[in-house]
XYZ file of C-alpha atoms in Angstrom:
588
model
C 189.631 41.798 -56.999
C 190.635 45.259 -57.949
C 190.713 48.022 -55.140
C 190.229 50.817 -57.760
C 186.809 51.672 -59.003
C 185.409 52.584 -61.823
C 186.459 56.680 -61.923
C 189.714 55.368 -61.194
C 190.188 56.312 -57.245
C 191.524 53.782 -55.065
C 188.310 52.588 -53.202
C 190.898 52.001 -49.702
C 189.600 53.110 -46.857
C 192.754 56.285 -46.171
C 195.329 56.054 -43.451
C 194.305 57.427 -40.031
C 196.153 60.933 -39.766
C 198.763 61.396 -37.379
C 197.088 63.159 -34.095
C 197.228 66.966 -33.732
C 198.972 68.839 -30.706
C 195.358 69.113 -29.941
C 194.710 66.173 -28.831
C 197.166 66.140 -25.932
C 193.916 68.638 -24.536
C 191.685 65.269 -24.187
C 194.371 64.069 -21.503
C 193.383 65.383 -18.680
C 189.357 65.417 -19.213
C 189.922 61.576 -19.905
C 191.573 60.504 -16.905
C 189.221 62.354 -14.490
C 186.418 60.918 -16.211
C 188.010 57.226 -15.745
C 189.054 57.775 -12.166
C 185.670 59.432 -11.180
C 183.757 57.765 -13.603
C 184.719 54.378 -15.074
C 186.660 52.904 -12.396
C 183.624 53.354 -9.557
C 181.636 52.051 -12.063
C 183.978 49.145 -12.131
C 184.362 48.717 -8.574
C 180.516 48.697 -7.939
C 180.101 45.743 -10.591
C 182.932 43.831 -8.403
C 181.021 44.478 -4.860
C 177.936 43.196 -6.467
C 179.760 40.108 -7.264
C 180.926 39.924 -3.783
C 184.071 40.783 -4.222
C 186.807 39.269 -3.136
C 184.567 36.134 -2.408
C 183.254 36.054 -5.735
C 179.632 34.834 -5.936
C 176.348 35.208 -7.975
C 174.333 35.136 -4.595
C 173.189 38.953 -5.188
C 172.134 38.771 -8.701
C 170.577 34.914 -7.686
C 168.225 36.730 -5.124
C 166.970 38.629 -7.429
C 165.931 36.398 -9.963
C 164.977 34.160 -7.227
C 162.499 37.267 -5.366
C 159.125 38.052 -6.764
C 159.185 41.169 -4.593
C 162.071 42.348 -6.993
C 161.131 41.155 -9.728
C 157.608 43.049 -8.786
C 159.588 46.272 -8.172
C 161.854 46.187 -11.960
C 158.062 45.249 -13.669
C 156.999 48.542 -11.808
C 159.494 50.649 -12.826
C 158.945 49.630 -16.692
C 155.285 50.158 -16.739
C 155.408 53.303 -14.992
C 158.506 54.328 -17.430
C 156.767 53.064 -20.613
C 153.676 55.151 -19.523
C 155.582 57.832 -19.283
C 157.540 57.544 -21.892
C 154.272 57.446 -24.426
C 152.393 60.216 -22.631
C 155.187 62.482 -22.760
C 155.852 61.722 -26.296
C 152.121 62.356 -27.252
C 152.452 65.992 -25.126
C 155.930 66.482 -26.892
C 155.542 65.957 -30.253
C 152.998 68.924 -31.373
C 155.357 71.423 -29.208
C 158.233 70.362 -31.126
C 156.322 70.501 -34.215
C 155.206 74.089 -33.974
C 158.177 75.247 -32.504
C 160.028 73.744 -35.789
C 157.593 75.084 -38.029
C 155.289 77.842 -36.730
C 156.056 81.785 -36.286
C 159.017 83.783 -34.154
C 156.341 84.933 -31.722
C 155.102 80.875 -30.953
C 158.404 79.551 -31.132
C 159.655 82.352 -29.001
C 157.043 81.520 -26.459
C 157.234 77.911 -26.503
C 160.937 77.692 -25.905
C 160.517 79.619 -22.739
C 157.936 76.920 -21.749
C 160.226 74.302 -22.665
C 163.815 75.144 -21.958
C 162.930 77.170 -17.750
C 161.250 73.895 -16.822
C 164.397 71.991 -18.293
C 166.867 74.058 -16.254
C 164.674 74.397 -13.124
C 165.161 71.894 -10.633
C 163.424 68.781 -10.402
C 163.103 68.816 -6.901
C 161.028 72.058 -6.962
C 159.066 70.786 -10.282
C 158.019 67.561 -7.975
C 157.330 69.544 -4.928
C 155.097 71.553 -7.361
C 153.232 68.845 -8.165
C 152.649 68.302 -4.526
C 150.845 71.765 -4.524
C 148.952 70.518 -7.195
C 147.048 67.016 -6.669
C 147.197 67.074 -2.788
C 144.535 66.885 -0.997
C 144.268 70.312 -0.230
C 145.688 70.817 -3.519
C 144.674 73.164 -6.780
C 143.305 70.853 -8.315
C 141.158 69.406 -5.745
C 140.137 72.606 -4.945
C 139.178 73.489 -8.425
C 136.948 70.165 -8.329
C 135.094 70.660 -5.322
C 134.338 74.472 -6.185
C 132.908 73.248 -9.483
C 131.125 70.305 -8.283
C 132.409 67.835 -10.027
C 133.300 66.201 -6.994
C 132.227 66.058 -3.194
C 135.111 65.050 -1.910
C 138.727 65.265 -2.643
C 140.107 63.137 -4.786
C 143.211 60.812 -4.405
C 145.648 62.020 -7.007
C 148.527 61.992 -5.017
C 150.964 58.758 -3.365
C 149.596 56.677 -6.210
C 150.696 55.496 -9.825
C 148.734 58.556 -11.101
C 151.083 61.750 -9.507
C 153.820 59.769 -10.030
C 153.053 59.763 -13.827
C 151.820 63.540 -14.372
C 155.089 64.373 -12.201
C 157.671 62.618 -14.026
C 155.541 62.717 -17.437
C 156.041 66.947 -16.672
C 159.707 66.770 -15.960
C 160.423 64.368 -18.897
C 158.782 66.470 -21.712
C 161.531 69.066 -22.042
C 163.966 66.151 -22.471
C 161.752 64.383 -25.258
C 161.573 67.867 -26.798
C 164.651 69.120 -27.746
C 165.989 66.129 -29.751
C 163.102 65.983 -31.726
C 163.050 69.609 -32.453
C 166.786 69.442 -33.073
C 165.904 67.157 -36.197
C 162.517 69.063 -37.056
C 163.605 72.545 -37.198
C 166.188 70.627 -40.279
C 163.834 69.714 -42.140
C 163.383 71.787 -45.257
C 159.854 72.608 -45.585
C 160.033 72.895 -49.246
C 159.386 69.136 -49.097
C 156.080 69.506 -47.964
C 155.361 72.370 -50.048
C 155.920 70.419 -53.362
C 154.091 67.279 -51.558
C 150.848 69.465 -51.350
C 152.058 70.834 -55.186
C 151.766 67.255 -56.542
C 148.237 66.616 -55.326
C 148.874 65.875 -51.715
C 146.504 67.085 -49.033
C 148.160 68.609 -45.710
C 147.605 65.207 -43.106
C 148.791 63.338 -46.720
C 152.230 65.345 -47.024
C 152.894 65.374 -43.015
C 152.562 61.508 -42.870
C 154.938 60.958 -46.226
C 157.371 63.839 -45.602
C 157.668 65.413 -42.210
C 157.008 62.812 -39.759
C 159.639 59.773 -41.645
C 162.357 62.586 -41.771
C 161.697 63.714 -38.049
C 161.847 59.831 -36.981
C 165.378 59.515 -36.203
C 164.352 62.755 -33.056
C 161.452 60.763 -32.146
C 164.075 58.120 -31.149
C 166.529 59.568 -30.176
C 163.762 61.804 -27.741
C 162.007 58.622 -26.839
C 164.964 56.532 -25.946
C 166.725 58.881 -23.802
C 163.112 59.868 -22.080
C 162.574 55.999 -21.272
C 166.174 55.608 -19.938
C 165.933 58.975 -17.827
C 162.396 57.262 -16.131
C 164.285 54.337 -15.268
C 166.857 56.124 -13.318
C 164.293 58.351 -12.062
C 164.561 58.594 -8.253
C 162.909 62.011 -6.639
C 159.590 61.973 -8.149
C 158.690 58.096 -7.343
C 159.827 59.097 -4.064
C 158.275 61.760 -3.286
C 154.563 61.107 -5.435
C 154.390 57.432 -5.254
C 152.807 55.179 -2.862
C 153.895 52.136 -0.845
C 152.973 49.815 -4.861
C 154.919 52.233 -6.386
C 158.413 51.112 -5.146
C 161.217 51.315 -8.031
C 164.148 50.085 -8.886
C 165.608 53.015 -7.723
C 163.869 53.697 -4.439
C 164.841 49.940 -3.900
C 168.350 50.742 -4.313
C 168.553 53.385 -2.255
C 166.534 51.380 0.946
C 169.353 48.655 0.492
C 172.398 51.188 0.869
C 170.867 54.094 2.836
C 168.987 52.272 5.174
C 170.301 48.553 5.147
C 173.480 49.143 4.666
C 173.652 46.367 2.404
C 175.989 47.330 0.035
C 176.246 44.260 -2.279
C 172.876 43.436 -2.725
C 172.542 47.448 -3.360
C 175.490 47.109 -6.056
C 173.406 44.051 -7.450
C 170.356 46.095 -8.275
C 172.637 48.872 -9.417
C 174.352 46.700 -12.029
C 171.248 45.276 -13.071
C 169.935 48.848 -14.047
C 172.926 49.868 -15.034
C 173.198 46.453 -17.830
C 169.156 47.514 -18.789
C 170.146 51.116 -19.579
C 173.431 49.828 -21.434
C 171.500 47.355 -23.480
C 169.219 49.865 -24.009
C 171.452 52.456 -26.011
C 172.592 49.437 -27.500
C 169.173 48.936 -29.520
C 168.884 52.556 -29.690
C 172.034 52.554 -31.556
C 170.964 50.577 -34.325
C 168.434 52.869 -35.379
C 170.324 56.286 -34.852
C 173.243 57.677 -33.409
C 172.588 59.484 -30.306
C 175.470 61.836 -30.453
C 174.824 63.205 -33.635
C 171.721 65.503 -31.947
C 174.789 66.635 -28.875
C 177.158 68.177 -31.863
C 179.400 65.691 -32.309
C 178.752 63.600 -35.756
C 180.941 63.612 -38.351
C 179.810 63.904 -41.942
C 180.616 60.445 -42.397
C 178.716 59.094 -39.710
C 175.918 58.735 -41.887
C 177.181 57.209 -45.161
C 176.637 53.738 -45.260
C 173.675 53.376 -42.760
C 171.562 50.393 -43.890
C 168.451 51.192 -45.224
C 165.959 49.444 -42.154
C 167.106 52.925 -40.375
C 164.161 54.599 -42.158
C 162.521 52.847 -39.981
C 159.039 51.910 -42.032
C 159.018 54.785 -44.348
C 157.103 52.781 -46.923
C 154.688 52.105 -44.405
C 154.140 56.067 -44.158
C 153.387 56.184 -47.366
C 150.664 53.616 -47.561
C 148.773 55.884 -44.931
C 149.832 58.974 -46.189
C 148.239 57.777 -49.234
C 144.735 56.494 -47.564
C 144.698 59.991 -45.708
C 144.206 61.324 -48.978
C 141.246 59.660 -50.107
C 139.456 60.791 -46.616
C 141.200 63.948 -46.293
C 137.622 65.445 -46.459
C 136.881 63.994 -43.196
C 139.930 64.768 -41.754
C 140.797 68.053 -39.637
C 143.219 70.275 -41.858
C 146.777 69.906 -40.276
C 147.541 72.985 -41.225
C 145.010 75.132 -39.798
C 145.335 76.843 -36.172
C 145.149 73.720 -34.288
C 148.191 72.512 -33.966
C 149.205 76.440 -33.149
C 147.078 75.978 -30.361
C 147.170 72.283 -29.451
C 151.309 73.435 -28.770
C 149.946 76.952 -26.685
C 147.896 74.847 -24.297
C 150.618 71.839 -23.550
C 153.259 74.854 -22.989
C 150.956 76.745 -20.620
C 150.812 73.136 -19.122
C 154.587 72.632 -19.296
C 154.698 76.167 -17.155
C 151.553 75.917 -14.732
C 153.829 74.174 -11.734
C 156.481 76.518 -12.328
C 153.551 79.795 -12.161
C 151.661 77.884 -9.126
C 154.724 77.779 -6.895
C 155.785 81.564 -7.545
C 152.045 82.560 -7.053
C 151.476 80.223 -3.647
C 154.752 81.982 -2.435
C 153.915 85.182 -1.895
C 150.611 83.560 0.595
C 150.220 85.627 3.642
C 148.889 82.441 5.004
C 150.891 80.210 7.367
C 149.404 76.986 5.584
C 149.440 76.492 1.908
C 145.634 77.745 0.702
C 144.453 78.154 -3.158
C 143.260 80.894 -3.937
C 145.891 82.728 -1.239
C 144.088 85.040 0.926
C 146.439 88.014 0.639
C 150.095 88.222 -0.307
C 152.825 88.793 1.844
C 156.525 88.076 1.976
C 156.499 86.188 5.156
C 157.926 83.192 3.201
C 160.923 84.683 1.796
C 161.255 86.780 5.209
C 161.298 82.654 6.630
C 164.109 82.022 4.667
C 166.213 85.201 4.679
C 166.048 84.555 8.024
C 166.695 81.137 9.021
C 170.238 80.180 9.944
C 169.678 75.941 8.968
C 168.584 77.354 5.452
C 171.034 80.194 4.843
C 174.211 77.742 5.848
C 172.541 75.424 3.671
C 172.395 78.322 0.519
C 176.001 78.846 1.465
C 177.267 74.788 1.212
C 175.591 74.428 -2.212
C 177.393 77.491 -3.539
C 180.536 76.530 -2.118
C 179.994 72.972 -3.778
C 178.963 74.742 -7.227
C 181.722 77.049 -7.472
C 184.419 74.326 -7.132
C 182.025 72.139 -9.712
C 181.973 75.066 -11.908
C 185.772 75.906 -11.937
C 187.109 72.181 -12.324
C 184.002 71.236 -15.345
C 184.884 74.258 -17.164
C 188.587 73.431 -16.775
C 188.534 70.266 -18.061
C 185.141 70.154 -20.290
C 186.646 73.138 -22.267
C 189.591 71.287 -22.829
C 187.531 68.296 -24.146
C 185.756 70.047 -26.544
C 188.818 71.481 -27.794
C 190.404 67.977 -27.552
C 187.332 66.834 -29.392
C 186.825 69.511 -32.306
C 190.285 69.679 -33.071
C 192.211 66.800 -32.017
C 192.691 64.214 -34.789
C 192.750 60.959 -32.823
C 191.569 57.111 -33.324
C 189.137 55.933 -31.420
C 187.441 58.951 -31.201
C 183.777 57.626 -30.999
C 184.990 55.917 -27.795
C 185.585 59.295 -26.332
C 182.996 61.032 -27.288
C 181.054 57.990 -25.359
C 182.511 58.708 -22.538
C 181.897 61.820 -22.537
C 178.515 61.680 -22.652
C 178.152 58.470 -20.368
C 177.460 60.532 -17.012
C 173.930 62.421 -18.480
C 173.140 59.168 -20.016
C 173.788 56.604 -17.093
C 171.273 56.712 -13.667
C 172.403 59.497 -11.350
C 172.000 57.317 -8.725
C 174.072 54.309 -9.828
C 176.762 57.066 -10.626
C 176.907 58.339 -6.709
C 176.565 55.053 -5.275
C 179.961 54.039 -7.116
C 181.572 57.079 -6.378
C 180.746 56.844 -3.031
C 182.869 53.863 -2.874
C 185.786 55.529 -4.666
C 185.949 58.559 -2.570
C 186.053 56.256 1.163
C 189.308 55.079 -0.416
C 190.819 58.227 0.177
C 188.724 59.732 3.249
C 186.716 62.467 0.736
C 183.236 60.905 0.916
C 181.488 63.557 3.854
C 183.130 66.759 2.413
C 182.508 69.581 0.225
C 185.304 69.181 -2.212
C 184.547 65.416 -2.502
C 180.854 66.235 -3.530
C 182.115 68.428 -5.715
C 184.032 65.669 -7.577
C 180.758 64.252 -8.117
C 178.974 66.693 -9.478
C 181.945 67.628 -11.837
C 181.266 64.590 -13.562
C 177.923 65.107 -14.191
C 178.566 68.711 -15.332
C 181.485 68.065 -18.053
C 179.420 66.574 -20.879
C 177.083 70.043 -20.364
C 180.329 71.803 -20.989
C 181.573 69.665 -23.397
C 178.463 69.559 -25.657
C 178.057 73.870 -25.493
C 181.769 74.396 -26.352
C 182.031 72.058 -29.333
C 178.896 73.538 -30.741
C 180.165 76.818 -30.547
C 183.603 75.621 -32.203
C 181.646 74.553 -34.661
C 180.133 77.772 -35.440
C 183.766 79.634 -35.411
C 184.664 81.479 -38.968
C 188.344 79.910 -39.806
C 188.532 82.740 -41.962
C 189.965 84.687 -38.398
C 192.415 81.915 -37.910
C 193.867 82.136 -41.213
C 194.058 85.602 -41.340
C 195.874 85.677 -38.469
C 198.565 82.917 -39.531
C 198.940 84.683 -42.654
C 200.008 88.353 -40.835
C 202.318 86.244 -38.873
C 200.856 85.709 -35.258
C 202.523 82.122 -34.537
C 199.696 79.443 -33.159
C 199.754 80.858 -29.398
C 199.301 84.134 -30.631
C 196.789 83.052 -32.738
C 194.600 81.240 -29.916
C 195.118 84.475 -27.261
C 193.604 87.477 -29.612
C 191.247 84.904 -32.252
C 189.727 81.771 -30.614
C 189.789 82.681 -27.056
C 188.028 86.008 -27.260
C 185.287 84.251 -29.797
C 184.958 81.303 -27.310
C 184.896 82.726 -24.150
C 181.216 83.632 -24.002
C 180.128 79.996 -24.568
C 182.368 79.045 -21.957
C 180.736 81.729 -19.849
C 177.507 79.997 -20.415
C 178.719 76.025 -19.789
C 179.990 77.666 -16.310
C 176.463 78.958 -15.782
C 175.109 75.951 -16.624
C 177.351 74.042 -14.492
C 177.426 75.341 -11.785
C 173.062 74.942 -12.194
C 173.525 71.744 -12.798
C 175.705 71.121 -9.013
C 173.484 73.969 -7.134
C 170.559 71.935 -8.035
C 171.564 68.262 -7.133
C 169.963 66.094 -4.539
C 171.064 62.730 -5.615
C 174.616 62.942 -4.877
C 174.018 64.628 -1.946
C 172.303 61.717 -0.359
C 174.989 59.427 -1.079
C 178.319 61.719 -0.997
C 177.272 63.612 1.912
C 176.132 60.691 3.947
C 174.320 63.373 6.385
C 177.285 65.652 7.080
C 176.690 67.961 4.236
C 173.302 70.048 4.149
C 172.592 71.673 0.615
C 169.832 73.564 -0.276
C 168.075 71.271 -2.460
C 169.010 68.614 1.058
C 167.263 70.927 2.556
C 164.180 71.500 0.848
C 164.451 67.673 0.293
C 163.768 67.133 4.077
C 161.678 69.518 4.393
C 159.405 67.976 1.740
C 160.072 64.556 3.404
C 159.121 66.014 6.862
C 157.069 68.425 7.370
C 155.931 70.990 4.360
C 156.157 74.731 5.482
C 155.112 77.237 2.974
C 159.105 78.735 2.953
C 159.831 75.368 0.769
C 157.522 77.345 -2.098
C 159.786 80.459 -1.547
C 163.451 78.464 -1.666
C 161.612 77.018 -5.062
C 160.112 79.605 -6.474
C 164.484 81.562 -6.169
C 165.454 78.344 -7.527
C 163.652 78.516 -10.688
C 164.244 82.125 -10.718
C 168.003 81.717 -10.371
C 167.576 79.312 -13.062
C 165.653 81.693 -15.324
C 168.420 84.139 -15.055
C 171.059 81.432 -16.056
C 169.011 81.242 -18.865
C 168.357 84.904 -19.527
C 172.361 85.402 -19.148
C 173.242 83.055 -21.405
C 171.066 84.114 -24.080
C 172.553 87.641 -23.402
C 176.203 86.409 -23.937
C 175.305 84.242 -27.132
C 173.592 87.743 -28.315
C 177.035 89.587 -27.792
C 178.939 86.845 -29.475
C 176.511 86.883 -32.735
C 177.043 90.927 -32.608
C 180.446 90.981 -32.334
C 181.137 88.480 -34.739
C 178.596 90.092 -37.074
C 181.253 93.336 -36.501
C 183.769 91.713 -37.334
């Protein structure tokens, strides 16, 4: 058969390129991410196995337990709940923040992206504000009457799903407005021109084409609720044990490491299978910045994933549309105002209960005062704690900057084979359960006598903190003008020169705001802390952890309510920076 087609090109697949000097930048990103990264992950699979008296004894118990097999059905109901509520809340905010007005969208992202960057330890202990006992809710109930006693809402299936239902929304969010605010919305203008009514053209047009965010949002919001450890912990009740909590009782308290490593690799093969089926419909990456214009040629057609379907019902809506509420009226406007108002309430309740002159947490407060920040200003055990997570987060920051900037620079500009591979692992660490991560680097790091200290934890948390890096570099070298390059070439500035007075003045301010979000990203951590500190290392969030755990003292609102503050002016900063680029580029 002929390899030339019909316009007379060669129909050959064309030879790989030679790699670019480029590429030599994805050296040293690569092996940290194997050592601290792959080979733990390794390791742990070979301790599960028992290791070096191989056996299938763990992974036999298992199968063999009901009480385990009881805890994994757990964790997938409570994740598939999740999963669905928080798609139901996310969808309308990502709708109208894809297709409403500046002033929405401007107030919606602030709802969406501060509870994304606060931590989730002081989103959960919000929570515990909220439904306790003594809570605002309950205290909302019994003042109306609706209820003469307070109601259980808390250390039960229920606060366990409005907490991590809360924390997972932001996630589900910003893939599927990634896809949503690309869809032209000419479409649906010439749907409604050729006769079709509003719910009609939203059915046929918007919602097929925003399909591959809804997976892409729901998949990563189901795996994140499997790994999910804080919230179950700290909401759930004695039936509410998960995989996770499980995990951490077999390692922490036990001591049994194999059996720990067991349930570990059994996660860890659920979330990998997982992206596996996700995989077949779309291409994860792709919404991080990193497809290729190719990577979507080709794709069979089942990836429109029912798209006839659609338009059966977009075509019944049309015959009832008279019964039907307009979809583009001022509902959806503010269906979107109320479930952001929701997506902030824990933040507002915390920052409000804060400033309580009372020694006990009391809704309404009955005065304000700063005794609670006064509590921690002035505490020793919290202020050495303040000072270990900084110390932790500045070494995080310096070494992901370091090497995720030279990844994306690897990535964006290095011509290499296998280059999906690497993007993969790249993003592996956000994808993969925090606490199957720590629990294998754990086991790295008492090779070489690091697991206990500062700098070890912050070898940890530098792997979690690359792909953040990684994936806000490459999008800004994706936005770079190569117009500046060539100039440059062309008035003779040689390829150094070029980098030192071009790319590295346009690129620094997105590297400014990867270290911001870095070093967010380590000051914020608990998970790692429980397992690389192995109690010699108090952080804040360790901190606040057992002070949650233990005994809750109103200062806990204060350390949270800075938290989320220090997290708004991350935020704030790097919108600032990105502002300064635009300008300066629009100078130019």
């Amino acid at each position: 058969m002929s390899s030339i087609t019909l316009e007379g090109r060669s129909s050959l697949p064309p030879p790989a390129a030679r790699p670019t000097p480029w590429a030599w930048l994805l050296l040293p990103g690569s092996i940290y991410l194997l050592t601290l990264f792959v080979v733990p992950l390794v390791g742990l699979s070979l301790l599960a196995f028992g290791m070096p008296n191989w056996t299938l004894a763990n992974f036999l118990r298992i199968a063999e337990t009901p009480a385990y097999l009881s805890v994994f059905r757990t964790t997938v109901q409570i994740s598939v709940s999740v999963t669905a509520l928080a798609f139901i809340l996310s969808y309308p905010i990502a709708y109208a923040l894809a297709t409403r007005g500046a002033i929405l969208r401007t107030l919606l992202l602030v709802a969406v992206v501060l509870p994304y960057f606060s931590s989730a330890l002081a989103r959960t202990f919000a929570w515990i504000l909220l439904l306790g006992r003594n809570g605002v809710v309950n205290g909302f109930l019994l003042e109306l009457g609706w209820v003469s006693q307070p109601v259980a809402l808390l250390y039960n299936r229920f606060g366990v799903i409005v907490g991590m239902t809360h924390i997972i929304m932001p996630l589900m969010i910003l893939p599927m407005y990634t896809v949503m605010s690309g869809i032209d919305q000419k479409l649906l203008r010439a749907a409604r021109a050729n006769g079709a009514s509003p719910i009609a053209a939203f059915l046929t047009v918007f919602l097929p084409l925003s399909l591959p965010g809804v997976v892409a949002g729901v998949l990563l919001a189901f795996i994140y609720c499997l790994g999910f450890y804080i919230t179950p912990a700290l909401l759930g009740g004695v039936s509410d044990l998960t995989i996770t909590m499980a995990i951490s009782s077999q390692i922490v308290d036990q001591l049994n490491w194999n059996f720990g490593s067991a349930l570990a690799m059994v996660l860890l093969a659920v979330v990998l299978f997982m992206l596996w089926i996700g995989s077949r419909f779309f291409p994860i990456e792709q919404l991080l910045g990193f497809s290729d214009q190719q990577a979507g040629a080709g794709r069979p057609v089942r990836r429109q994933l029912g798209t006839q379907l659609f338009m059966r019902v977009g075509s019944a809506a049309n015959t009832i549309d008279r019964w039907l509420p307009s979809f583009g009226g001022r509902g959806i406007p503010i269906l979107a105002g109320l479930l952001g108002m929701l997506l902030l309430l824990p933040v507002l309740v915390v920052a409000y209960l804060s400033f309580s002159s009372s020694p006990y947490f009391v809704f309404p407060v009955p005065g304000y005062s700063l005794r609670n920040y006064y509590g921690y200003f002035s505490n020793s055990l919290w202020i050495r704690a303040t000072f270990a997570s900084v110390r932790v987060a500045v070494m995080t920051t310096g070494l992901a900057t370091l090497l995720g900037g030279m990844l994306a620079f690897g990535l964006s500009r290095g011509n290499i084979r296998g280059r999906g591979a690497m993007v993969a692992l790249v993003l592996s660490p956000i994808i993969m359960p925090t606490i199957v991560v720590a629990v294998a680097t754990y086991f790295l790091l008492v090779q070489v006598g690091l697991q206990g200290t500062e700098f070890g934890l912050a070898l940890g948390h530098t792997v979690q903190a690359i792909p953040f890096v990684v994936v806000i570099v490459v999008a800004n070298l994706r936005d770079l003008n190569p117009t500046y390059e060539r100039a440059a070439r062309s008035l003779g500035a040689n390829p150094l020169a070029t980098f030192r007075t071009i790319v590295a003045p346009l690129v620094m301010p997105a590297l400014i705001v990867a270290a911001f979000f870095a070093f967010l990203t380590s000051f914020d951590d608990v998970v790692y802390v429980l397992f690389l500190g192995i109690g010699r290392i108090t952080t804040l969030p360790m901190r606040m952890w057992d002070g949650i755990n233990q005994d809750i003292n109103p200062t806990i609102a204060a350390v949270a309510t800075l938290q989320m503050a220090f997290a708004a002016l991350v935020i704030v900063a790097g919108t600032l920076v990105g502002q300064q680029k635009k300008n300066r580029t629009a100078r130019t």
